mmCIF file of C-alpha atoms and ligand atoms in Angstrom:
data_model
loop_
_atom_site.group_PDB
_atom_site.id
_atom_site.type_symbol
_atom_site.label_atom_id
_atom_site.label_comp_id
_atom_site.label_asym_id
_atom_site.label_seq_id
_atom_site.Cartn_x
_atom_site.Cartn_y
_atom_site.Cartn_z
ATOM 1 C CA MET A 1225 21.860 36.106 40.793
ATOM 2 C CA SER A 1226 24.441 38.793 39.967
ATOM 3 C CA VAL A 1227 26.403 40.240 42.843
ATOM 4 C CA ARG A 1228 28.128 43.564 43.386
ATOM 5 C CA ALA A 1229 31.877 44.126 43.783
ATOM 6 C CA PRO A 1230 33.232 44.382 47.322
ATOM 7 C CA GLN A 1231 33.119 47.941 48.661
ATOM 8 C CA GLN A 1232 35.153 47.855 51.838
ATOM 9 C CA PHE A 1233 37.473 45.396 53.505
ATOM 10 C CA LEU A 1234 38.395 46.516 56.965
ATOM 11 C CA CYS A 1235 38.497 43.260 58.896
ATOM 12 C CA LYS A 1236 41.824 41.468 58.999
ATOM 13 C CA ALA A 1237 40.664 38.024 60.062
ATOM 14 C CA SER A 1238 42.419 35.782 57.580
ATOM 15 C CA GLN A 1239 39.681 33.193 57.421
ATOM 16 C CA GLN A 1240 37.019 35.826 56.837
ATOM 17 C CA ARG A 1241 39.205 37.743 54.381
ATOM 18 C CA ALA A 1242 39.763 34.653 52.235
ATOM 19 C CA PHE A 1243 36.052 33.926 52.378
ATOM 20 C CA PHE A 1244 34.990 37.375 51.270
ATOM 21 C CA ALA A 1245 37.737 37.830 48.690
ATOM 22 C CA ARG A 1246 36.397 34.940 46.610
ATOM 23 C CA LYS A 1247 32.940 36.277 45.860
ATOM 24 C CA PRO A 1248 31.878 39.779 44.959
ATOM 25 C CA VAL A 1249 29.267 40.615 47.580
ATOM 26 C CA ALA A 1250 29.093 43.976 49.375
ATOM 27 C CA VAL A 1251 30.803 43.879 52.762
ATOM 28 C CA ARG A 1252 30.849 46.315 55.669
ATOM 29 C CA ALA A 1253 33.214 45.343 58.399
ATOM 30 C CA THR A 1254 34.163 46.664 61.786
ATOM 31 C CA ARG A 1255 37.245 45.624 63.668
ATOM 32 C CA VAL A 1256 36.517 45.216 67.329
ATOM 33 C CA ALA A 1257 39.682 44.368 69.157
ATOM 34 C CA SER A 1258 37.944 43.293 72.341
ATOM 35 C CA MET A 1259 36.180 40.492 70.435
ATOM 36 C CA ALA A 1260 39.402 38.429 70.587
ATOM 37 C CA GLN A 1261 38.512 37.503 74.151
ATOM 38 C CA LEU A 1262 34.956 36.445 73.401
ATOM 39 C CA SER A 1263 33.658 32.884 73.640
ATOM 40 C CA GLN A 1264 31.650 31.350 70.797
ATOM 41 C CA ASP A 1265 28.426 32.093 72.666
ATOM 42 C CA GLU A 1266 29.480 35.697 73.157
ATOM 43 C CA LEU A 1267 30.243 35.977 69.439
ATOM 44 C CA LYS A 1268 26.754 34.674 68.665
ATOM 45 C CA GLN A 1269 25.339 37.265 71.013
ATOM 46 C CA GLN A 1270 27.299 40.065 69.298
ATOM 47 C CA ALA A 1271 25.924 39.044 65.905
ATOM 48 C CA ALA A 1272 22.412 38.784 67.295
ATOM 49 C CA TRP A 1273 22.490 42.165 68.963
ATOM 50 C CA LYS A 1274 23.792 43.790 65.790
ATOM 51 C CA ALA A 1275 20.943 42.191 63.854
ATOM 52 C CA VAL A 1276 18.381 43.698 66.204
ATOM 53 C CA ASP A 1277 19.512 47.124 64.925
ATOM 54 C CA TYR A 1278 17.436 46.261 61.840
ATOM 55 C CA VAL A 1279 14.289 46.071 63.997
ATOM 56 C CA LYS A 1280 12.366 49.342 64.333
ATOM 57 C CA SER A 1281 9.225 50.139 66.298
ATOM 58 C CA GLY A 1282 6.041 49.060 64.531
ATOM 59 C CA MET A 1283 7.673 46.199 62.625
ATOM 60 C CA VAL A 1284 6.514 42.628 62.182
ATOM 61 C CA VAL A 1285 9.567 40.491 62.917
ATOM 62 C CA GLY A 1286 10.348 36.851 62.136
ATOM 63 C CA LEU A 1287 11.906 35.208 65.171
ATOM 64 C CA GLY A 1288 14.381 32.473 64.314
ATOM 65 C CA THR A 1289 15.257 29.277 66.152
ATOM 66 C CA GLY A 1290 18.523 28.069 67.642
ATOM 67 C CA SER A 1291 21.207 29.202 70.062
ATOM 68 C CA THR A 1292 22.133 32.300 68.022
ATOM 69 C CA ALA A 1293 18.608 33.448 67.252
ATOM 70 C CA ALA A 1294 17.727 33.032 70.931
ATOM 71 C CA PHE A 1295 20.017 35.987 71.738
ATOM 72 C CA ALA A 1296 18.085 38.146 69.267
ATOM 73 C CA VAL A 1297 14.743 37.133 70.779
ATOM 74 C CA ASP A 1298 15.996 38.017 74.262
ATOM 75 C CA ARG A 1299 17.325 41.348 73.004
ATOM 76 C CA ILE A 1300 14.012 42.260 71.380
ATOM 77 C CA GLY A 1301 12.244 41.339 74.631
ATOM 78 C CA ASP A 1302 14.621 43.556 76.602
ATOM 79 C CA LEU A 1303 14.196 46.522 74.241
ATOM 80 C CA LEU A 1304 10.412 46.169 74.395
ATOM 81 C CA ALA A 1305 10.546 46.030 78.185
ATOM 82 C CA SER A 1306 12.713 49.162 78.347
ATOM 83 C CA GLY A 1307 10.496 51.019 75.874
ATOM 84 C CA GLU A 1308 13.276 51.455 73.283
ATOM 85 C CA LEU A 1309 11.138 49.383 70.901
ATOM 86 C CA LYS A 1310 7.376 49.656 70.687
ATOM 87 C CA ASP A 1311 4.559 47.910 68.792
ATOM 88 C CA ILE A 1312 6.596 44.928 67.643
ATOM 89 C CA VAL A 1313 4.820 41.767 66.539
ATOM 90 C CA GLY A 1314 6.951 38.621 66.424
ATOM 91 C CA VAL A 1315 6.289 35.609 64.195
ATOM 92 C CA PRO A 1316 8.070 32.615 65.770
ATOM 93 C CA THR A 1317 9.639 29.848 63.652
ATOM 94 C CA SER A 1318 9.199 27.020 66.154
ATOM 95 C CA VAL A 1319 7.379 26.002 69.284
ATOM 96 C CA ARG A 1320 10.651 26.591 71.208
ATOM 97 C CA THR A 1321 10.897 30.161 69.965
ATOM 98 C CA TYR A 1322 7.214 30.749 70.588
ATOM 99 C CA GLU A 1323 7.717 29.742 74.239
ATOM 100 C CA GLN A 1324 10.852 31.887 74.615
ATOM 101 C CA ALA A 1325 9.293 34.963 73.001
ATOM 102 C CA LYS A 1326 6.078 34.593 74.968
ATOM 103 C CA GLY A 1327 8.139 34.392 78.153
ATOM 104 C CA ARG A 1328 9.907 37.634 77.181
ATOM 105 C CA GLY A 1329 6.616 39.442 76.643
ATOM 106 C CA ILE A 1330 6.889 39.805 72.853
ATOM 107 C CA PRO A 1331 3.431 40.092 71.219
ATOM 108 C CA LEU A 1332 3.126 37.173 68.773
ATOM 109 C CA ALA A 1333 1.237 36.287 65.628
ATOM 110 C CA THR A 1334 1.235 33.566 63.000
ATOM 111 C CA LEU A 1335 1.763 33.899 59.262
ATOM 112 C CA ASP A 1336 -2.018 33.504 58.886
ATOM 113 C CA GLU A 1337 -2.455 36.720 60.839
ATOM 114 C CA GLN A 1338 0.692 38.537 59.600
ATOM 115 C CA PRO A 1339 1.537 37.268 56.109
ATOM 116 C CA LYS A 1340 3.995 40.109 55.392
ATOM 117 C CA LEU A 1341 6.992 40.591 57.649
ATOM 118 C CA ASP A 1342 9.407 43.493 57.685
ATOM 119 C CA VAL A 1343 12.442 41.552 58.802
ATOM 120 C CA ALA A 1344 13.396 38.083 60.022
ATOM 121 C CA ILE A 1345 16.451 37.271 62.131
ATOM 122 C CA ASP A 1346 17.799 33.733 62.290
ATOM 123 C CA GLY A 1347 20.968 31.687 62.627
ATOM 124 C CA ALA A 1348 22.365 29.157 60.159
ATOM 125 C CA ASP A 1349 24.419 25.983 60.198
ATOM 126 C CA GLU A 1350 26.571 26.788 57.168
ATOM 127 C CA VAL A 1351 27.069 29.988 55.130
ATOM 128 C CA ASP A 1352 28.760 29.880 51.716
ATOM 129 C CA PRO A 1353 30.443 32.814 49.922
ATOM 130 C CA ASN A 1354 27.200 33.609 48.015
ATOM 131 C CA LEU A 1355 25.222 33.885 51.277
ATOM 132 C CA ASP A 1356 23.440 30.654 50.537
ATOM 133 C CA VAL A 1357 22.959 28.761 53.765
ATOM 134 C CA VAL A 1358 22.092 25.403 55.311
ATOM 135 C CA LYS A 1359 19.591 25.532 58.141
ATOM 136 C CA GLY A 1360 17.596 23.079 60.155
ATOM 137 C CA ARG A 1361 20.020 21.151 62.299
ATOM 138 C CA GLY A 1362 17.719 22.235 65.123
ATOM 139 C CA GLY A 1363 14.773 20.756 63.210
ATOM 140 C CA ALA A 1364 12.951 24.031 62.529
ATOM 141 C CA LEU A 1365 13.675 24.386 58.807
ATOM 142 C CA LEU A 1366 10.128 24.311 57.443
ATOM 143 C CA ARG A 1367 8.672 27.067 59.619
ATOM 144 C CA GLU A 1368 11.915 29.035 59.268
ATOM 145 C CA LYS A 1369 11.720 28.871 55.492
ATOM 146 C CA MET A 1370 8.047 29.883 55.443
ATOM 147 C CA VAL A 1371 8.598 32.841 57.763
ATOM 148 C CA GLU A 1372 11.833 33.978 56.121
ATOM 149 C CA MET A 1373 10.363 33.784 52.629
ATOM 150 C CA ALA A 1374 7.554 36.045 53.845
ATOM 151 C CA SER A 1375 9.994 38.650 55.146
ATOM 152 C CA ALA A 1376 11.087 41.728 53.189
ATOM 153 C CA LYS A 1377 14.548 41.301 54.708
ATOM 154 C CA PHE A 1378 16.204 38.158 56.085
ATOM 155 C CA VAL A 1379 19.115 38.879 58.396
ATOM 156 C CA CYS A 1380 21.222 35.820 59.064
ATOM 157 C CA ILE A 1381 23.452 35.765 62.159
ATOM 158 C CA VAL A 1382 26.418 33.461 62.702
ATOM 159 C CA ASP A 1383 29.794 33.153 64.330
ATOM 160 C CA ASP A 1384 32.579 32.494 61.865
ATOM 161 C CA SER A 1385 32.703 28.756 62.571
ATOM 162 C CA LYS A 1386 29.711 28.514 60.189
ATOM 163 C CA LEU A 1387 31.577 29.706 57.117
ATOM 164 C CA VAL A 1388 32.107 27.063 54.400
ATOM 165 C CA GLU A 1389 33.474 27.155 50.895
ATOM 166 C CA GLY A 1390 30.475 25.126 49.630
ATOM 167 C CA LEU A 1391 27.241 23.930 51.192
ATOM 168 C CA GLY A 1392 27.548 20.469 52.698
ATOM 169 C CA GLY A 1393 31.224 21.240 53.297
ATOM 170 C CA SER A 1394 31.113 21.126 57.087
ATOM 171 C CA LYS A 1395 30.472 17.363 56.922
ATOM 172 C CA LEU A 1396 27.600 17.916 59.317
ATOM 173 C CA ALA A 1397 23.970 17.262 58.464
ATOM 174 C CA MET A 1398 21.956 18.844 55.653
ATOM 175 C CA PRO A 1399 18.430 18.176 56.888
ATOM 176 C CA VAL A 1400 15.416 17.216 54.827
ATOM 177 C CA GLU A 1401 11.943 17.175 56.395
ATOM 178 C CA ILE A 1402 9.863 14.268 55.165
ATOM 179 C CA VAL A 1403 6.418 12.843 55.933
ATOM 180 C CA GLN A 1404 6.331 9.884 58.286
ATOM 181 C CA PHE A 1405 4.522 7.639 55.807
ATOM 182 C CA CYS A 1406 6.986 5.114 54.345
ATOM 183 C CA HIS A 1407 9.932 7.198 55.511
ATOM 184 C CA LEU A 1408 12.502 4.507 54.624
ATOM 185 C CA TYR A 1409 11.268 4.550 51.036
ATOM 186 C CA THR A 1410 11.790 8.334 50.904
ATOM 187 C CA LEU A 1411 15.168 8.064 52.675
ATOM 188 C CA ASN A 1412 16.401 5.571 50.088
ATOM 189 C CA ARG A 1413 15.143 7.703 47.216
ATOM 190 C CA LEU A 1414 16.923 10.733 48.649
ATOM 191 C CA GLN A 1415 20.202 8.883 48.927
ATOM 192 C CA ALA A 1416 19.871 7.652 45.334
ATOM 193 C CA LEU A 1417 19.394 11.086 43.769
ATOM 194 C CA PRO A 1418 22.242 11.830 41.299
ATOM 195 C CA GLU A 1419 22.138 15.512 42.377
ATOM 196 C CA VAL A 1420 23.350 14.484 45.860
ATOM 197 C CA ALA A 1421 25.486 11.568 44.704
ATOM 198 C CA GLY A 1422 27.697 10.107 47.390
ATOM 199 C CA CYS A 1423 25.717 11.444 50.321
ATOM 200 C CA VAL A 1424 24.772 9.220 53.220
ATOM 201 C CA ALA A 1425 21.159 9.623 54.394
ATOM 202 C CA LYS A 1426 20.282 8.954 58.021
ATOM 203 C CA LEU A 1427 16.967 9.202 59.820
ATOM 204 C CA ARG A 1428 17.355 11.643 62.701
ATOM 205 C CA MET A 1429 16.720 9.923 66.027
ATOM 206 C CA GLU A 1430 15.854 11.187 69.476
ATOM 207 C CA GLY A 1431 16.739 8.349 71.832
ATOM 208 C CA ASP A 1432 15.208 5.180 70.416
ATOM 209 C CA ALA A 1433 12.533 6.922 68.339
ATOM 210 C CA PRO A 1434 12.684 9.051 65.212
ATOM 211 C CA TYR A 1435 12.927 12.789 65.906
ATOM 212 C CA VAL A 1436 9.553 14.454 65.229
ATOM 213 C CA THR A 1437 9.366 18.070 64.040
ATOM 214 C CA ASP A 1438 6.870 20.708 65.168
ATOM 215 C CA ASN A 1439 4.920 19.735 62.056
ATOM 216 C CA SER A 1440 4.759 16.041 63.042
ATOM 217 C CA ASN A 1441 7.228 15.062 60.308
ATOM 218 C CA TYR A 1442 10.572 13.215 60.360
ATOM 219 C CA ILE A 1443 13.996 14.519 59.405
ATOM 220 C CA VAL A 1444 16.481 12.736 57.157
ATOM 221 C CA ASP A 1445 20.000 14.164 57.509
ATOM 222 C CA LEU A 1446 22.218 14.032 54.437
ATOM 223 C CA TYR A 1447 25.972 13.828 55.051
ATOM 224 C CA PHE A 1448 28.445 14.789 52.342
ATOM 225 C CA ASP A 1449 32.134 14.023 51.948
ATOM 226 C CA THR A 1450 32.598 16.986 49.616
ATOM 227 C CA PRO A 1451 30.399 20.077 49.135
ATOM 228 C CA ILE A 1452 27.243 19.760 47.048
ATOM 229 C CA ALA A 1453 28.275 20.388 43.420
ATOM 230 C CA ASP A 1454 25.106 22.210 42.342
ATOM 231 C CA SER A 1455 22.879 23.229 45.233
ATOM 232 C CA GLN A 1456 20.119 24.604 42.973
ATOM 233 C CA ALA A 1457 19.882 21.286 41.157
ATOM 234 C CA ALA A 1458 19.990 19.401 44.489
ATOM 235 C CA SER A 1459 17.209 21.625 45.851
ATOM 236 C CA LYS A 1460 14.941 20.971 42.849
ATOM 237 C CA ALA A 1461 15.586 17.219 42.827
ATOM 238 C CA ILE A 1462 14.957 16.827 46.554
ATOM 239 C CA LEU A 1463 11.735 18.851 46.430
ATOM 240 C CA ALA A 1464 10.496 16.766 43.491
ATOM 241 C CA LEU A 1465 10.237 13.658 45.698
ATOM 242 C CA GLU A 1466 6.634 13.251 46.833
ATOM 243 C CA GLY A 1467 7.480 12.345 50.424
ATOM 244 C CA VAL A 1468 9.639 15.407 50.938
ATOM 245 C CA VAL A 1469 8.168 18.429 52.703
ATOM 246 C CA ASP A 1470 11.205 20.750 52.443
ATOM 247 C CA HIS A 1471 14.968 20.847 52.853
ATOM 248 C CA GLY A 1472 17.565 22.883 54.686
ATOM 249 C CA LEU A 1473 19.075 24.548 51.624
ATOM 250 C CA PHE A 1474 18.098 28.214 51.862
ATOM 251 C CA LEU A 1475 19.184 29.527 48.481
ATOM 252 C CA ASP A 1476 18.968 33.199 47.401
ATOM 253 C CA MET A 1477 17.156 34.002 50.617
ATOM 254 C CA VAL A 1478 19.615 35.760 52.896
ATOM 255 C CA ASP A 1479 19.716 39.554 52.378
ATOM 256 C CA VAL A 1480 22.191 40.408 55.126
ATOM 257 C CA CYS A 1481 24.618 38.102 56.919
ATOM 258 C CA ILE A 1482 26.233 39.273 60.154
ATOM 259 C CA ILE A 1483 29.339 37.250 60.970
ATOM 260 C CA ALA A 1484 31.040 37.587 64.334
ATOM 261 C CA GLY A 1485 34.617 36.403 64.656
ATOM 262 C CA LYS A 1486 37.344 36.964 67.209
ATOM 263 C CA GLU A 1487 38.866 39.656 65.014
ATOM 264 C CA GLY A 1488 35.715 41.579 64.259
ATOM 265 C CA MET A 1489 32.205 41.671 62.947
ATOM 266 C CA GLU A 1490 31.296 41.696 59.283
ATOM 267 C CA VAL A 1491 28.033 42.655 57.657
ATOM 268 C CA LYS A 1492 27.724 41.101 54.254
ATOM 269 C CA GLU A 1493 24.827 42.247 52.045
ATOM 270 C CA ARG A 1494 23.259 40.744 48.979
ATOM 271 C CA PRO A 1495 22.301 43.450 46.505
ATOM 272 C CA ALA A 1496 18.533 44.086 46.389
ATOM 273 C CA LYS A 1497 16.613 41.899 43.932
ATOM 274 C CA LYS A 1498 15.639 43.733 40.747
HETATM 275 O O1 LIG B 1240 16.627 24.355 62.961
HETATM 276 C C1 LIG B 1240 17.447 25.119 63.400
HETATM 277 C C2 LIG B 1240 17.849 26.353 62.760
HETATM 278 O O2 LIG B 1240 17.943 26.282 61.378
HETATM 279 C C3 LIG B 1240 19.029 27.101 63.363
HETATM 280 O O3 LIG B 1240 18.942 28.414 62.906
HETATM 281 C C4 LIG B 1240 20.365 26.579 62.960
HETATM 282 O O4 LIG B 1240 20.442 25.210 63.250
HETATM 283 C C5 LIG B 1240 21.506 27.335 63.666
HETATM 284 O O5 LIG B 1240 21.416 27.096 65.033
HETATM 285 P P1 LIG B 1240 22.501 27.647 66.044
HETATM 286 O O6 LIG B 1240 22.382 29.126 66.049
HETATM 287 O O7 LIG B 1240 22.105 27.027 67.361
HETATM 288 O O8 LIG B 1240 23.839 27.177 65.559
#
């Protein structure tokens, strides 16, 4: 996908500046001096609250999963309760988010009932300079991908610890959701794929038993020493394995990424698809 030249650079955070300078994607930035004092959780909250500005009364909204998205769900609940937002329908991306949103009084629907969403707000585990992201360390990747693909706009919210030069670069897990049937067979085939050469595949565990997703599947986490060389090729190769349901590479999906760091907040936008 072609990307537009940077329009404004106002934030001085060196890590963020280096990140944005490498790839030509439109950036709006605000320097908020007081953010220097904020904890990581408070930075997540700042990003989440900013994302909720994209939510207008009457919208159908995808509700993400994870510690960052949870701040957005709470905020939407608060704005509904105060009457600042009206007639919102939320589509949750996990059982956890369903429970949280229900508890906050947000009217909910499924994709069966609301197949077209106006906006989805969700966190990410890694964000690269092209706004491609890794998601699913919380195990919700399949429902997240379904809901976010159905949304006219996907707003991704992170603190700046999630920025990487290339996907897989954090050395933390890149999750793949697989069926339970012969899961070791699928795990071994994943690890042997040339497109993810060198990765180590591990079945995600919860105590002594395999972790089970909301969809009754297992997760295999892929660990990389160096970033994935070609994430599009990796995506295709992983999806081609019969036992694979989906993976945590969310490529060409994020429309807006809100990044909160101690030296400010940045809003990075992917130009609209033609
Ligand atoms: O399955 C989990 C989701 O993809 C989360 O959005 C992702 O793991 C980020 O979570 P957090 O905001 O807690 O870092």
